[in-house]
Short mmCIF file of C-alpha atoms and ligand atoms in Angstrom, two decimals:
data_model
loop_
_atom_site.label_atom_id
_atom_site.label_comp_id
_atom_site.label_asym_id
_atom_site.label_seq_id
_atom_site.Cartn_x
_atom_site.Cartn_y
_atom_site.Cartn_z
CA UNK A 30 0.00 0.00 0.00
CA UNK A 31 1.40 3.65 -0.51
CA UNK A 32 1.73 6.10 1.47
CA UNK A 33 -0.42 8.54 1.50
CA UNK A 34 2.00 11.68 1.44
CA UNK A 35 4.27 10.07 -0.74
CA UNK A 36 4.27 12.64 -3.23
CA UNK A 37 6.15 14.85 -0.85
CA UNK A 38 9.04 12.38 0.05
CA UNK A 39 10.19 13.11 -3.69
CA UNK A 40 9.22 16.44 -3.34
CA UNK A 41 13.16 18.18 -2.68
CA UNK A 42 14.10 16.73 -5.66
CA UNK A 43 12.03 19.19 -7.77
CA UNK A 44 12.89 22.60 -8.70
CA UNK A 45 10.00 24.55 -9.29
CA UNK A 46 8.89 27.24 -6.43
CA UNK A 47 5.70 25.36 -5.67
CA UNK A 48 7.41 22.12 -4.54
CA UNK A 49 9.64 24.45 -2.23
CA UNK A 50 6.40 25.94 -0.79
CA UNK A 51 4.78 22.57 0.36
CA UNK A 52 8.11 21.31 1.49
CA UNK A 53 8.32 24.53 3.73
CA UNK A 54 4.70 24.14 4.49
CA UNK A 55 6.02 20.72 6.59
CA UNK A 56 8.42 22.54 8.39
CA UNK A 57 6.87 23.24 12.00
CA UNK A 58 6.76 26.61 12.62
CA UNK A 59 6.76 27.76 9.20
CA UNK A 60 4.25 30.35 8.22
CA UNK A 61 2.78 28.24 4.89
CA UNK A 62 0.58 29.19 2.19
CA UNK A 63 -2.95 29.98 2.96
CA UNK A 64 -4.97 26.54 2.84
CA UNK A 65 -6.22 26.51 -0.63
CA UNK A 66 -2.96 26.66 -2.16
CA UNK A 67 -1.47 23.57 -0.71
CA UNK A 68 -3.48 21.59 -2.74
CA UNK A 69 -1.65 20.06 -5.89
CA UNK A 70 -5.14 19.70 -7.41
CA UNK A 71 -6.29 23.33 -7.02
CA UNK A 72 -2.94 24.74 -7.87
CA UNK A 73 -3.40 23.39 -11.69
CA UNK A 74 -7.25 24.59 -11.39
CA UNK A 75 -5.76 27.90 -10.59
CA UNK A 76 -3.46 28.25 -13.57
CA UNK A 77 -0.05 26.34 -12.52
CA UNK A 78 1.71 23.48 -13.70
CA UNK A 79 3.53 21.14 -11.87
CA UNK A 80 6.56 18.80 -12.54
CA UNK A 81 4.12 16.35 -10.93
CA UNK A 82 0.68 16.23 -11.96
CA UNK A 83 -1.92 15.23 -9.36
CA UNK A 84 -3.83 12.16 -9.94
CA UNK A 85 -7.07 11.06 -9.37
CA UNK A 86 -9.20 8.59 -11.09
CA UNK A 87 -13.38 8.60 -12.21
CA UNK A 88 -14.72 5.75 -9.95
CA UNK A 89 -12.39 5.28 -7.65
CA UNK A 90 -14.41 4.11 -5.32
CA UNK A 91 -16.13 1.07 -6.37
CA UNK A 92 -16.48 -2.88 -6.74
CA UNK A 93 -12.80 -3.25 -7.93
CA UNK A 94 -12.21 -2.66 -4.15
CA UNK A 95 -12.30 -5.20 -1.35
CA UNK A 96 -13.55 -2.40 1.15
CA UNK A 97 -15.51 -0.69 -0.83
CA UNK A 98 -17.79 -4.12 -1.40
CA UNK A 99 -17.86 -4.84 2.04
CA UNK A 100 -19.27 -1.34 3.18
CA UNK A 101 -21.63 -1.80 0.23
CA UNK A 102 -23.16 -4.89 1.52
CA UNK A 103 -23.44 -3.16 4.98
CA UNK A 104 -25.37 -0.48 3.73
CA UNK A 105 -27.87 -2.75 1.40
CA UNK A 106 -28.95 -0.75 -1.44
CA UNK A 107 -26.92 1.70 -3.56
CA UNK A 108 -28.90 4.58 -2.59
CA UNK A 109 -28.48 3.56 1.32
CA UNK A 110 -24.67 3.82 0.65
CA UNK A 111 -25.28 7.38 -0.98
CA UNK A 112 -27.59 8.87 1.44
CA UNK A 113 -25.85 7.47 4.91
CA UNK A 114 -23.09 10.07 5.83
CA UNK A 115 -20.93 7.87 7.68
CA UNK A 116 -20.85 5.39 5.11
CA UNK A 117 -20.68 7.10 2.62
CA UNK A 118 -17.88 9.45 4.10
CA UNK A 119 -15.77 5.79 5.15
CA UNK A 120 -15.92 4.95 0.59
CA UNK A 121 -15.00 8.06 -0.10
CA UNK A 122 -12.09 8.21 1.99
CA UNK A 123 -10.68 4.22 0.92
CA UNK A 124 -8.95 5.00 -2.10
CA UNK A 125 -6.85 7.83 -0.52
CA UNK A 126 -5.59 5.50 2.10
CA UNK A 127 -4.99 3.06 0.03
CA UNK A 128 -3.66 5.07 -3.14
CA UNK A 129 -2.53 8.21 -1.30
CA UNK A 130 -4.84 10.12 -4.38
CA UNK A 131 -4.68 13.99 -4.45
CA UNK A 132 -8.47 14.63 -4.88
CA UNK A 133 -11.15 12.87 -2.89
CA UNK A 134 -14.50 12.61 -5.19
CA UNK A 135 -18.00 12.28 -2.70
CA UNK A 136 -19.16 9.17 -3.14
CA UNK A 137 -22.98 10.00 -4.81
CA UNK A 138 -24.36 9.48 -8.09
CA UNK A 139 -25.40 11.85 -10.64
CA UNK A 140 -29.09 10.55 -10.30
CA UNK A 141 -29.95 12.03 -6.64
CA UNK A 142 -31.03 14.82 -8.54
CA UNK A 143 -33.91 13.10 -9.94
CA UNK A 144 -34.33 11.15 -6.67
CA UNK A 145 -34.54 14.79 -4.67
CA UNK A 146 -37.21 15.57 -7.64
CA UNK A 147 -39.62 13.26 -6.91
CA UNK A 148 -38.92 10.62 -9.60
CA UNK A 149 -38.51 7.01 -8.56
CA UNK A 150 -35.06 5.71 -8.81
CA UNK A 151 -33.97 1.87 -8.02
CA UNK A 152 -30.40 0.41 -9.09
CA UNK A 153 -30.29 -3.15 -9.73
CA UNK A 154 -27.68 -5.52 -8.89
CA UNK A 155 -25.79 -5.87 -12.43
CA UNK A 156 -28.10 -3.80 -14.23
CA UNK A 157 -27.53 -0.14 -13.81
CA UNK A 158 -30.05 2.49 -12.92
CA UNK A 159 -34.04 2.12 -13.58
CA UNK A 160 -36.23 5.13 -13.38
CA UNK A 161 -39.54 5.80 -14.27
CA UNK A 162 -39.36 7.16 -17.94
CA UNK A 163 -40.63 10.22 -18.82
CA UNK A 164 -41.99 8.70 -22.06
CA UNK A 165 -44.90 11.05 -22.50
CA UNK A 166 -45.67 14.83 -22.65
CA UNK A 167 -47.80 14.80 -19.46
CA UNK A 168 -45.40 12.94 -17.40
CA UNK A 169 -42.91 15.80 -18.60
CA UNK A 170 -45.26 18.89 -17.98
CA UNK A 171 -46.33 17.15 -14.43
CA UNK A 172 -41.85 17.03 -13.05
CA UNK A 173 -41.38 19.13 -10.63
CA UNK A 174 -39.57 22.44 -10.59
CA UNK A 175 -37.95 22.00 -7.48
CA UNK A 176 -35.78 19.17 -6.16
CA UNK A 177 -36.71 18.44 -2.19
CA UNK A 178 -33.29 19.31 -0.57
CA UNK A 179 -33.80 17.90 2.90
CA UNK A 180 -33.30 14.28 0.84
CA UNK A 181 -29.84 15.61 -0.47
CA UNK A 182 -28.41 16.90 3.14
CA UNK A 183 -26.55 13.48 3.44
CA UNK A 184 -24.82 13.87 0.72
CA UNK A 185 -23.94 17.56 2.28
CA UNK A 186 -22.97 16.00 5.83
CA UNK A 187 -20.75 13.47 3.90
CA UNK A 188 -19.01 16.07 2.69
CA UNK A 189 -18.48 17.81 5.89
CA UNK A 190 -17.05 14.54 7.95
CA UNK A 191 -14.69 13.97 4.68
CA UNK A 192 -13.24 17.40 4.81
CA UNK A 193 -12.64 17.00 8.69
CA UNK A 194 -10.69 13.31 7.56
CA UNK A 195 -9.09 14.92 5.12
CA UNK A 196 -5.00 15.69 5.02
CA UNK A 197 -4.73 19.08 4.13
CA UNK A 198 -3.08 18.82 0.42
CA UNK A 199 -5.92 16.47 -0.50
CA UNK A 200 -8.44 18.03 -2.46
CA UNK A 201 -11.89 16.97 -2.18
CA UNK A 202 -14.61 17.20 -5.30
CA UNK A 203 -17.70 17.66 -5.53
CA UNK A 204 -20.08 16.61 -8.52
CA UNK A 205 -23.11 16.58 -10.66
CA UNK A 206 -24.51 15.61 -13.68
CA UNK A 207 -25.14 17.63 -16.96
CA UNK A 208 -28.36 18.29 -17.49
CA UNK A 209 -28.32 16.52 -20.68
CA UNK A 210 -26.76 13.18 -19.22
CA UNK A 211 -29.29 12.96 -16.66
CA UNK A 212 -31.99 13.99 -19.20
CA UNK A 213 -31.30 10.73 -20.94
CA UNK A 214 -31.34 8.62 -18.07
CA UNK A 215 -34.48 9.83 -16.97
CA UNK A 216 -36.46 9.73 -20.31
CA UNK A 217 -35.73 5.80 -21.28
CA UNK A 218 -35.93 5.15 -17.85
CA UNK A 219 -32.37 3.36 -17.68
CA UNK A 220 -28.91 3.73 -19.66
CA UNK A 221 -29.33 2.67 -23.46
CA UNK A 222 -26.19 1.84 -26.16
CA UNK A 223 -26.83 4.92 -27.78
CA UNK A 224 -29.12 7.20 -25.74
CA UNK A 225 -31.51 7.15 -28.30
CA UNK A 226 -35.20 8.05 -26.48
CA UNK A 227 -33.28 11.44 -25.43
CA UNK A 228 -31.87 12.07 -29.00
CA UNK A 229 -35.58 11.31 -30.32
CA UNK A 230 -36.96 13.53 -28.00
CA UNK A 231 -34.64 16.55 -29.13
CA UNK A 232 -35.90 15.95 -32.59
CA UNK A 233 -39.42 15.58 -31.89
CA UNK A 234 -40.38 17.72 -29.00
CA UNK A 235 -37.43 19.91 -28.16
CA UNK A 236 -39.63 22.23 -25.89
CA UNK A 237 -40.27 19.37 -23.85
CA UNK A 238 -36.66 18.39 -23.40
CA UNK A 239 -36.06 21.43 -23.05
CA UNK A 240 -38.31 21.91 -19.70
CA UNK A 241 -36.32 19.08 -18.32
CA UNK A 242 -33.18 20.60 -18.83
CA UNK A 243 -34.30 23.50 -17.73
CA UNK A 244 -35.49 22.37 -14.56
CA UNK A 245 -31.96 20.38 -14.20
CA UNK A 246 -29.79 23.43 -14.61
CA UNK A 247 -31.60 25.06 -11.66
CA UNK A 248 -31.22 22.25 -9.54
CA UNK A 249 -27.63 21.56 -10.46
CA UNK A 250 -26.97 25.03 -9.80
CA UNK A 251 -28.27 24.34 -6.24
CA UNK A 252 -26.49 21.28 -5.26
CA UNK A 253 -23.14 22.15 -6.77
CA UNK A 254 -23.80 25.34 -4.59
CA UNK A 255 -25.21 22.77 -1.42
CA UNK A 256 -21.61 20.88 -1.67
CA UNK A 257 -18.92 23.67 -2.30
CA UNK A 258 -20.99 25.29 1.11
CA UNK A 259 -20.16 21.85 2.78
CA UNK A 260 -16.44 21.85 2.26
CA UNK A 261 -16.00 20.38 -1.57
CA UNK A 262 -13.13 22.51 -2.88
CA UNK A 263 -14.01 22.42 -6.80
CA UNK A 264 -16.82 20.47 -8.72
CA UNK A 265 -17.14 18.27 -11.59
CA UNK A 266 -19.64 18.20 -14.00
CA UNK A 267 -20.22 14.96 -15.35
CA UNK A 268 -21.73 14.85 -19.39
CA UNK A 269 -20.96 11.16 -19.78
CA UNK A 270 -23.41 10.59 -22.68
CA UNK A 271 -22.11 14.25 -24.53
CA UNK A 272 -20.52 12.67 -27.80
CA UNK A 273 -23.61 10.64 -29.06
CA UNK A 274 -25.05 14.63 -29.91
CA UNK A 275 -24.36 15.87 -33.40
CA UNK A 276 -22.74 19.08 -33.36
CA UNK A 277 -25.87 21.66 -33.50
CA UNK A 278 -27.22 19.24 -30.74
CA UNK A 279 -24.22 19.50 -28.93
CA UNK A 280 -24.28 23.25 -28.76
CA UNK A 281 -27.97 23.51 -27.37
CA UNK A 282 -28.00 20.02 -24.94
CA UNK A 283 -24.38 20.20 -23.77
CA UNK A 284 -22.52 23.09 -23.96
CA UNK A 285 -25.25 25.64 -23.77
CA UNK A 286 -26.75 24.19 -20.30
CA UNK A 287 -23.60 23.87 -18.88
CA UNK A 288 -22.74 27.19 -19.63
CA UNK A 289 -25.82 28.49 -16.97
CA UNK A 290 -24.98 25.55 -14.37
CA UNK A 291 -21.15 27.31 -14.34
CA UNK A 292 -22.39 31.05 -14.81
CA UNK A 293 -25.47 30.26 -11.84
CA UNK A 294 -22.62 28.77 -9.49
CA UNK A 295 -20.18 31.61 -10.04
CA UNK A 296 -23.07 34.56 -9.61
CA UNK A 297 -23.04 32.83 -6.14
CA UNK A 298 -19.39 32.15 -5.59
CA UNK A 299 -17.17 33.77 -7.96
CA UNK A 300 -14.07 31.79 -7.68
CA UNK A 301 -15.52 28.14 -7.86
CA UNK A 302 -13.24 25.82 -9.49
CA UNK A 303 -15.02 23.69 -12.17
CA UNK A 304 -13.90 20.76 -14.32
CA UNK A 305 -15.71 19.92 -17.05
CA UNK A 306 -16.16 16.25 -18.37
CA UNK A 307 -18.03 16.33 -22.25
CA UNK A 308 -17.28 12.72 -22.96
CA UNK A 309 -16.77 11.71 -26.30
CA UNK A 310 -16.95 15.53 -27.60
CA UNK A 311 -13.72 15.53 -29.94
CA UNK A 312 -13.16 18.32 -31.89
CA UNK A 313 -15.84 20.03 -29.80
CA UNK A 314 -13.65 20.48 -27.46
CA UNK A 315 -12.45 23.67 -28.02
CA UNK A 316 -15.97 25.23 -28.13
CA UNK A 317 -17.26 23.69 -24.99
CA UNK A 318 -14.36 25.13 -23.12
CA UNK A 319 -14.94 28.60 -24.76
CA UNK A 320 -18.62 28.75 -24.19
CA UNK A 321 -18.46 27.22 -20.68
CA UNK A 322 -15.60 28.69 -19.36
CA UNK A 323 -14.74 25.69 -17.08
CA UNK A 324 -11.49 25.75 -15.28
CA UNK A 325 -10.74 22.40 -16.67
CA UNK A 326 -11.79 19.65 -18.94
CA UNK A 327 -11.32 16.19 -18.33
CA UNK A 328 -10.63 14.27 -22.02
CA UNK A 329 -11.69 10.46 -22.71
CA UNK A 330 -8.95 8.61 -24.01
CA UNK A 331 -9.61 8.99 -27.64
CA UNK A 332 -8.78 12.78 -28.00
CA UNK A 333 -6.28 13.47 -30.40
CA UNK A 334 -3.34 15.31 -28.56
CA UNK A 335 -2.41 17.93 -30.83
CA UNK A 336 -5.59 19.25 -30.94
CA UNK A 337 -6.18 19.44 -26.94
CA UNK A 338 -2.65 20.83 -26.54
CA UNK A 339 -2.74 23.87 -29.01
CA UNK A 340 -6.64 24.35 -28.71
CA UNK A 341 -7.76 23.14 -25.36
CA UNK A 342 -4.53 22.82 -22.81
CA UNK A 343 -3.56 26.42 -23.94
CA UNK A 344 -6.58 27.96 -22.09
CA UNK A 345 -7.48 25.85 -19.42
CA UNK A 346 -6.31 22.61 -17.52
CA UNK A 347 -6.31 19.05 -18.65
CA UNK A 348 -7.76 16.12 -16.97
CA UNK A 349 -7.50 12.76 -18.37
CA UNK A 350 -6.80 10.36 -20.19
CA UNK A 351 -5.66 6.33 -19.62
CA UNK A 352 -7.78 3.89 -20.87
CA UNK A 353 -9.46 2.10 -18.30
CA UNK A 354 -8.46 -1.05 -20.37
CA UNK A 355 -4.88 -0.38 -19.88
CA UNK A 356 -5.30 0.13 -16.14
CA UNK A 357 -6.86 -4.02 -16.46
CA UNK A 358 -4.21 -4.87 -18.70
CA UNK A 359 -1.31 -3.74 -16.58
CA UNK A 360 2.32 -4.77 -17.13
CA UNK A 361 4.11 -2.86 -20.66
CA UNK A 362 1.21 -2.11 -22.02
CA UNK A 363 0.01 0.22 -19.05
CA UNK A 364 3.38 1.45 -18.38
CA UNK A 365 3.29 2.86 -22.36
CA UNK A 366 -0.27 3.82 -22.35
CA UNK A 367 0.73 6.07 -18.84
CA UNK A 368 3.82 7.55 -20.64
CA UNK A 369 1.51 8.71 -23.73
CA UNK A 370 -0.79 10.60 -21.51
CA UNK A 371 2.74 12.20 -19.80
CA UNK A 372 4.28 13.13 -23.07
CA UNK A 373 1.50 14.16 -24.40
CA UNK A 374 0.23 16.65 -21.92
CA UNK A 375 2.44 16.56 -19.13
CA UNK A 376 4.52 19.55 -20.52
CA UNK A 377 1.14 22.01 -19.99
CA UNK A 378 -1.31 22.19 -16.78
CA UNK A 379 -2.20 17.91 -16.47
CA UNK A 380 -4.56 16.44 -13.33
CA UNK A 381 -3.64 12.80 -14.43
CA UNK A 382 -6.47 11.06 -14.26
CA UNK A 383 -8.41 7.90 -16.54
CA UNK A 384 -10.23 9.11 -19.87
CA UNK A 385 -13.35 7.31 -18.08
CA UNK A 386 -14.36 5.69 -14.97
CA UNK A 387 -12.66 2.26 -13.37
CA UNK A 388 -13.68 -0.76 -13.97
CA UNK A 389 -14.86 -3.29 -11.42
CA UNK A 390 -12.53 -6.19 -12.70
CA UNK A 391 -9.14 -3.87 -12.60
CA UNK A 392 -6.15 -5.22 -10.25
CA UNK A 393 -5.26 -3.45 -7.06
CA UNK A 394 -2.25 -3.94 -8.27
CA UNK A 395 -2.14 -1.41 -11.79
CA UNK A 396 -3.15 1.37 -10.15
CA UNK A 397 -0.54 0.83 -7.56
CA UNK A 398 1.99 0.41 -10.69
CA UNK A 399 0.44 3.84 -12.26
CA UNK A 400 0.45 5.97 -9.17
CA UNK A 401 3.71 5.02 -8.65
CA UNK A 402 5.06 5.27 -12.11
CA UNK A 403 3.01 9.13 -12.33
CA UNK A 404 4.91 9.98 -9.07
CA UNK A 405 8.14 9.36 -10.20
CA UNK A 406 7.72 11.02 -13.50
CA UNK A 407 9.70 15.08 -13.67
CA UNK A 408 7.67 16.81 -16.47
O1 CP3 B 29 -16.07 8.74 -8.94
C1 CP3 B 29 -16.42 8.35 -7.80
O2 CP3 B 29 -15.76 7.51 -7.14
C2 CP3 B 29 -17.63 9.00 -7.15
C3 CP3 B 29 -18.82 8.28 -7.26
C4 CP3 B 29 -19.65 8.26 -8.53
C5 CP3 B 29 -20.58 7.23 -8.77
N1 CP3 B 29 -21.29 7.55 -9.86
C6 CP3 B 29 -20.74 6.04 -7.92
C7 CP3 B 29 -21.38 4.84 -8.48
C8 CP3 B 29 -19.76 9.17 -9.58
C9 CP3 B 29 -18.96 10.42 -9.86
C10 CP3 B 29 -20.82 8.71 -10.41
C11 CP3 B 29 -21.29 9.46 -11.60
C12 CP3 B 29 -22.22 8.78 -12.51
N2 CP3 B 29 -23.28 7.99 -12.21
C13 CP3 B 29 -22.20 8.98 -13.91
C14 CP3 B 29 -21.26 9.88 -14.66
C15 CP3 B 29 -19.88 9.34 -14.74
C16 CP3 B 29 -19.72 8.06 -15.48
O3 CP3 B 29 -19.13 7.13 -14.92
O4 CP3 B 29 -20.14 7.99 -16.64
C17 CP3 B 29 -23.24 8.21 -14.45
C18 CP3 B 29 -23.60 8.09 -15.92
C19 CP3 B 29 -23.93 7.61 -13.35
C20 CP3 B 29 -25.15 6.77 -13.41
C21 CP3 B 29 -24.87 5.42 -12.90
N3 CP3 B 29 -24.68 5.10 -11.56
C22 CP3 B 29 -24.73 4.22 -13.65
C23 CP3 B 29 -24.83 4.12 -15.16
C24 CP3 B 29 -24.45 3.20 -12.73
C25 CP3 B 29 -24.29 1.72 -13.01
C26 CP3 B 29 -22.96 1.45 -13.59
C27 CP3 B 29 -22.24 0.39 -12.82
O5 CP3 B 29 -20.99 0.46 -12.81
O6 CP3 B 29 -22.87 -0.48 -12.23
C28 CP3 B 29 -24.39 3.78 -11.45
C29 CP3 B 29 -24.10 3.08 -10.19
C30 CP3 B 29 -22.86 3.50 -9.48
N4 CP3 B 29 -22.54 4.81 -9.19
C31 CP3 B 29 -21.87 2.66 -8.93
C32 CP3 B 29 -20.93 3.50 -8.30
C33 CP3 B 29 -19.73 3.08 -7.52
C34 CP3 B 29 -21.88 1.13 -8.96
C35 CP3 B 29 -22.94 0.71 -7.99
C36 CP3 B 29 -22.61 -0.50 -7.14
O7 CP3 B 29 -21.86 -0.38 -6.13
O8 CP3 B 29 -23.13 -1.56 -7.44
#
């Protein structure tokens, strides 16, 4: 197992002025940078690269981990684990002791929205989220505006007994949905190949999808607000399902919502830190990051590196981007796939991270072998 603070028993080795302030941070007695800026993770929000890029990975805690199954069958259902602070709280925290990580995600899903909405929302074992589909127009007209809050303050006190867990250079993330990932979920009912019902609905009844999405951004507005109030340090905003939208779709179901969920959390507090995460968007890239004006992105592994370095990594940070298939593979193959994502962004602001979630069936062992081989690297 590593050591949590092993990032700073390499740290004299580096050169750069940041490294110096953290190791002078450890020093008793030293007067050390304000809190915020002894976070790895919020330093690259903010605009600096390091030699070092933090690391943390999508899903990192889940079923690939022997704790993380155990607490799971404690708390019985899914939701139970999401909406029990202490529980939740003791998943979130796992993969930092066991990884030593530099960002903490909460452990929640992006589907408590529609839970604090009023919509009914089950996960089966092996099967993914089920909701009741919004499949007609007066199921649509008849969702609520407003999400019932007092069901999402456990996901607000889990944040709170994290924070208080938390070593102080560990950042700690909060997240939602985009409105137009959710969207999908919640009008087939359940996750589809393709998203299809959603994409139908755009064509055939865009006001109606658009009243859902509507009635997401406020709420997503609220909750990112609920968990950077509870101690979350920066938020993510999850658009898993982005890239199956042609281009004009993109502009008006992605990029445009997210645009108000980051403008509505700023109005409130101006210096939130905010990664976006527009899977699959390609050469969209560059506009999303213009019209959103996210802090970061975070890029699935398919992105072709020229383009995010001139037209992406040049404005803001950049998240991303093993292949959770390498991290199963392991051995050479991993060890190459890891150097790509260093030379290809490492010389420009990097948070090293997977271009996707992890998998249930990957080894303990490869991400050991990738947090240590990102630790050692000197960009
Ligand atoms: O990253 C983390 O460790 C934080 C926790 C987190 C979960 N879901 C826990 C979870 C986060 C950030 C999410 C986001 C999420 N949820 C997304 C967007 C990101 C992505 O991965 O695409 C989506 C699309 C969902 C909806 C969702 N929740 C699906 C499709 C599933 C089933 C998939 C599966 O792996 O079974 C879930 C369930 C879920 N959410 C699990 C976890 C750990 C697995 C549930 C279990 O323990 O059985």
């Amino acid at each position: 197992m590593l050591n949590q603070r092993s990032r700073f028993a390499t740290v004299p080795a580096l050169a750069n002025s940041f490294a110096a302030c953290i190791t002078d941070r450890k020093k008793p007695g030293t007067i050390g940078l304000t809190e915020k800026t002894t976070k790895p993770l919020l330093e690259v929000l903010g605009g600096r690269r390091l030699e070092i890029p933090p690391i943390w990975m999508m899903r990192q805690a889940g079923r690939y981990l022997p704790e993380y199954r155990q607490t799971r069958t404690k708390a019985g259902g899914f939701l139970d684990l999401c909406f029990t602070p202490e529980l939740a709280a003791e998943v979130t925290l796992q993969p930092i002791r066991r990884f030593g990580f530099d960002a903490a995600i909460i452990f929640s899903d992006i589907l408590v929205i529609p839970h604090a909405l009023g919509c009914e929302v089950r996960f089966e074992a092996g099967e993914g989220p089920r909701l009741d589909p919004l499949d007609t127009a007066a199921k649509i007209t008849a969702l609520a505006a407003h999400a019932d809050f007092r069901k999402l303050e456990p996901v607000y006190e889990a944040l709170g007994r994290v924070r208080r867990e938390l070593a102080d250079h560990v950042a700690l993330i909060g997240f939602c949905g985009a409105p137009w990932t959710i969207a999908t979920y919640m009008v087939a009912g359940q996750g589809t190949t393709d998203q299809a019902p959603a994409r139908m609905l755009a064509y055939r009844d865009p006001e109606a999808l658009s009243h859902i999405v509507d009635v997401l951004v406020e709420n997503s507005i609220e909750h990112l607000l609920g968990q950077l109030r509870a101690g979350a340090d920066c938020v993510q905003i999850f658009d898993t399902w982005a890239g199956v939208l042609p281009p004009r779709e993109f502009l008006r179901w992605s990029i445009a919502p997210t645009a108000r969920i980051v403008e509505g959390v700023r109005a409130k507090i101006p210096d939130a830190k905010i990664i976006g995460f527009p899977r699959g968007a390609g050469a969209l890239l560059p506009a999303y990051v213009g019209a959103t004006k996210v802090d970061a992105v975070s890029i699935d592994w398919a992105a072709e590196p020229g383009l995010i370095r001139e037209r992406v990594q040049s404005r803001v940070a950049v998240q991303g981007n093993l292949d959770p298939l390498a991290l199963i593979a392991g051995g050479d193959a991993l060890d190459r796939a890891i150097d790509d994502v260093l030379s290809n962004y490492a010389q420009g602001r990097l948070i090293f991270n997977l271009g996707h979630g992890i998998l249930p069936e990957t080894p303990i062992a490869h991400v050991e072998q990738m947090v240590r081989r990102v630790r050692d690297f000197r960009g």
